[in-house]
Short mmCIF file of C-alpha atoms in Angstrom, two decimals:
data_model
loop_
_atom_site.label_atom_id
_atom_site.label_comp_id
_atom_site.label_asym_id
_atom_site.label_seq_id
_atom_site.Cartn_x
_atom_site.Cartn_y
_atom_site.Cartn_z
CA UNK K 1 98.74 99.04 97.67
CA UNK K 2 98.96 102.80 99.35
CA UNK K 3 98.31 103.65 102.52
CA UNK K 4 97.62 107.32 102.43
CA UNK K 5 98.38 107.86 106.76
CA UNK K 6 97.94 110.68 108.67
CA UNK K 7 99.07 109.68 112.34
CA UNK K 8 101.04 112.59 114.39
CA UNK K 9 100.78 110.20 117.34
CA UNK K 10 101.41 106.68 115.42
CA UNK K 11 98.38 104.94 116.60
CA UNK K 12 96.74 105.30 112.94
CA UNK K 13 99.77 104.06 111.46
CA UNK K 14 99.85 100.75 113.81
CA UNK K 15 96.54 100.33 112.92
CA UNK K 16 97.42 100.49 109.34
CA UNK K 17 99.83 98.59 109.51
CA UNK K 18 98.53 95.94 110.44
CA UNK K 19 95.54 95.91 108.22
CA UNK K 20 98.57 96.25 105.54
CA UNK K 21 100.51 93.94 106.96
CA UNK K 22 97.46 91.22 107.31
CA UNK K 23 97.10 91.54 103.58
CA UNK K 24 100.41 90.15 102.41
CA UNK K 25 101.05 92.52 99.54
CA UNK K 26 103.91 95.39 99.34
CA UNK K 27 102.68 99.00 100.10
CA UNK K 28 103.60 102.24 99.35
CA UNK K 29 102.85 105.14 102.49
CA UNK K 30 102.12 108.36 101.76
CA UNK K 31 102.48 110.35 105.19
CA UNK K 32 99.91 113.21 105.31
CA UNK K 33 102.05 113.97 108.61
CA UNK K 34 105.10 115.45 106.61
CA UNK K 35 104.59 119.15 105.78
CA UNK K 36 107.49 119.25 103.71
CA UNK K 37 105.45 116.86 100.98
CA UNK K 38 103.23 118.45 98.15
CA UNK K 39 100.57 116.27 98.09
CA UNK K 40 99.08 117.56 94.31
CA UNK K 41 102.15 115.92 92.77
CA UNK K 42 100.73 112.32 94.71
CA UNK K 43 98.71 110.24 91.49
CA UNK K 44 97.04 106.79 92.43
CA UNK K 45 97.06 104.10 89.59
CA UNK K 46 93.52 103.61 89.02
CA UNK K 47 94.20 99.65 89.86
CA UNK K 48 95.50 100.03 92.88
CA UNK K 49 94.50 99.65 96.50
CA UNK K 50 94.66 102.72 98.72
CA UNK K 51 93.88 102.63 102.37
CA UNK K 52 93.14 106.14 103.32
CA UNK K 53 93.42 106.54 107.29
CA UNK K 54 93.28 109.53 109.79
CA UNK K 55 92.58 109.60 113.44
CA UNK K 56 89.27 110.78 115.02
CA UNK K 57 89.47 114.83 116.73
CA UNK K 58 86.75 115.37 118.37
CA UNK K 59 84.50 113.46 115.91
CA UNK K 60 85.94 115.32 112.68
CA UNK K 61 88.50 114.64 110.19
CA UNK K 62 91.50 116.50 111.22
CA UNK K 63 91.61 120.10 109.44
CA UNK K 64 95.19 119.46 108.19
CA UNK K 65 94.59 115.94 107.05
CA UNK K 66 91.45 116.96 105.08
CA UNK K 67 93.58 119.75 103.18
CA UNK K 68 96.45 117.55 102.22
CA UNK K 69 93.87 114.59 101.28
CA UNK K 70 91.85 116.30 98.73
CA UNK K 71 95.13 117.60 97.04
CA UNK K 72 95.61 113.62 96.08
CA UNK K 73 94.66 112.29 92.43
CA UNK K 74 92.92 109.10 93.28
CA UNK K 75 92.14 108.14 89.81
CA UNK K 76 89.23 106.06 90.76
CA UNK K 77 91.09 103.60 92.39
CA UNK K 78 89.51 101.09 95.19
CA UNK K 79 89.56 102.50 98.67
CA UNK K 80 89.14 101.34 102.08
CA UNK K 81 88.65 104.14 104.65
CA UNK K 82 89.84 103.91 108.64
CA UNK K 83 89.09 105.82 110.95
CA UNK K 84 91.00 105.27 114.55
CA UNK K 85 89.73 107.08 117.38
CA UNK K 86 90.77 106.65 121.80
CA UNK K 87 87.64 104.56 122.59
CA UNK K 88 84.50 107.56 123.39
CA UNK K 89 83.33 107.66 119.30
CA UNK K 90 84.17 108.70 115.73
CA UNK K 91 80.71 110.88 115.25
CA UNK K 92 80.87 112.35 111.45
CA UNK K 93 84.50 111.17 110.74
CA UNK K 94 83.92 108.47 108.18
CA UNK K 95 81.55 110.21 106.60
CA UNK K 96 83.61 113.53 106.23
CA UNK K 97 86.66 110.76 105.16
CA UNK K 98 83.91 108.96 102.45
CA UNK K 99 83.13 113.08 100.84
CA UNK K 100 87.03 113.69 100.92
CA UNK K 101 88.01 110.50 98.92
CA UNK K 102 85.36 111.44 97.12
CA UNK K 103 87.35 114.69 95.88
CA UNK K 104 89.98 113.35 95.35
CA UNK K 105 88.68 110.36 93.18
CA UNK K 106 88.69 107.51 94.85
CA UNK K 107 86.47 104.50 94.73
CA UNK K 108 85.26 103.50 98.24
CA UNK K 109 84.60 99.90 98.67
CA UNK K 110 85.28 99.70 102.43
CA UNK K 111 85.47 101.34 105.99
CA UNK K 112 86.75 100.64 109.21
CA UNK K 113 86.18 102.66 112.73
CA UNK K 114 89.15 100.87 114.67
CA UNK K 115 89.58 102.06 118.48
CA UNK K 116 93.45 102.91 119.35
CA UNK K 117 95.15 103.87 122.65
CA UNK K 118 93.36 107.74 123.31
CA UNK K 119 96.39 109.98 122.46
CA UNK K 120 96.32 112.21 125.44
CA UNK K 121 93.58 110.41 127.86
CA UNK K 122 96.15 107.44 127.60
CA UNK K 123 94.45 104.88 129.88
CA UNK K 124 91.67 104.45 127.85
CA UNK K 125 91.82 101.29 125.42
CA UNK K 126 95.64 101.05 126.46
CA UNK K 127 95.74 97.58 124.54
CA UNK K 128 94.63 98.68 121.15
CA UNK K 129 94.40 97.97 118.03
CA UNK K 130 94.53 94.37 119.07
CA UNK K 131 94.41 90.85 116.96
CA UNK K 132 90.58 91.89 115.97
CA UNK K 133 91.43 94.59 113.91
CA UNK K 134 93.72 91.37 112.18
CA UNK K 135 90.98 89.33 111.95
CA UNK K 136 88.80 92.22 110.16
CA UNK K 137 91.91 93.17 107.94
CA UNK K 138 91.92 89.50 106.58
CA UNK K 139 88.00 88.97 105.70
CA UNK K 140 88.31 92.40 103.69
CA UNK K 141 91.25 90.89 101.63
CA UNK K 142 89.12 87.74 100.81
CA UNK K 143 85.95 90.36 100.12
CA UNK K 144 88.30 92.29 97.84
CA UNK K 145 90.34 89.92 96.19
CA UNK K 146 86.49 88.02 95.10
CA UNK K 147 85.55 91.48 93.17
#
């Protein structure tokens, strides 16, 4: 599995992690976060598992994530999509996510809007991602793994 992350504040990545981590299987990260990283050179084996994840700005994909995510070969490999945003609403962000991994070649079969801790409003959902988000990660395994 991949987990292609983009989480300047690390409340995508918890959530990630723990969908990865409810799974059971090893996982590679590819951190959208890192400028120093050229993403072009990043190719997805067309039987793996990516989970592509970015937080929610103002209802959008971020600008930088969206650049670095279409520079990604997918290869047409299975992809679950996450969106994480601070508890108000994700608006056009999994849609904008869906036409990215589009782009870049990868095979949507999955998408999660998962609320997180707001990153500057802080005391809104202060105890997100909680065990739900678990419980969801786990019925998309079993969904998966019977495809």
């Amino acid at each position: 599995m991949t987990q292609i992350v983009f989480s300047p504040t690390g409340g995508t990545q918890k959530v990630v992690d723990i969908l990865s981590n409810a799974w059971n299987v090893p996982f590679a990260t590819i951190d959208l976060t890192n400028p120093t990283f050229d993403f072009s050179t990043f190719h997805i084996d067309s039987d793996d598992l990516v989970i592509l994840a970015v937080p929610c700005y103002a209802g959008r994909v971020p600008a930088l994530a969206a650049k670095r995510i279409v520079q990604i070969q997918g290869h047409h490999a299975h992809c679950v999509l996450v969106c994480v945003y601070g508890n108000r609403a994700y608006d056009d962000t999994l849609i904008e996510l869906f036409d990215l991994a589009n782009q870049c070649q990868l095979n949507v079969i999955g998408a999660i809007a998962s609320v997180a801790k707001h990153s500057i409003m802080t005391q809104f959902a202060t105890n997100r991602p909680d065990t739900k988000i678990y419980k969801i990660s786990k019925i998309l395994c079993i969904k998966f793994k019977q495809s």
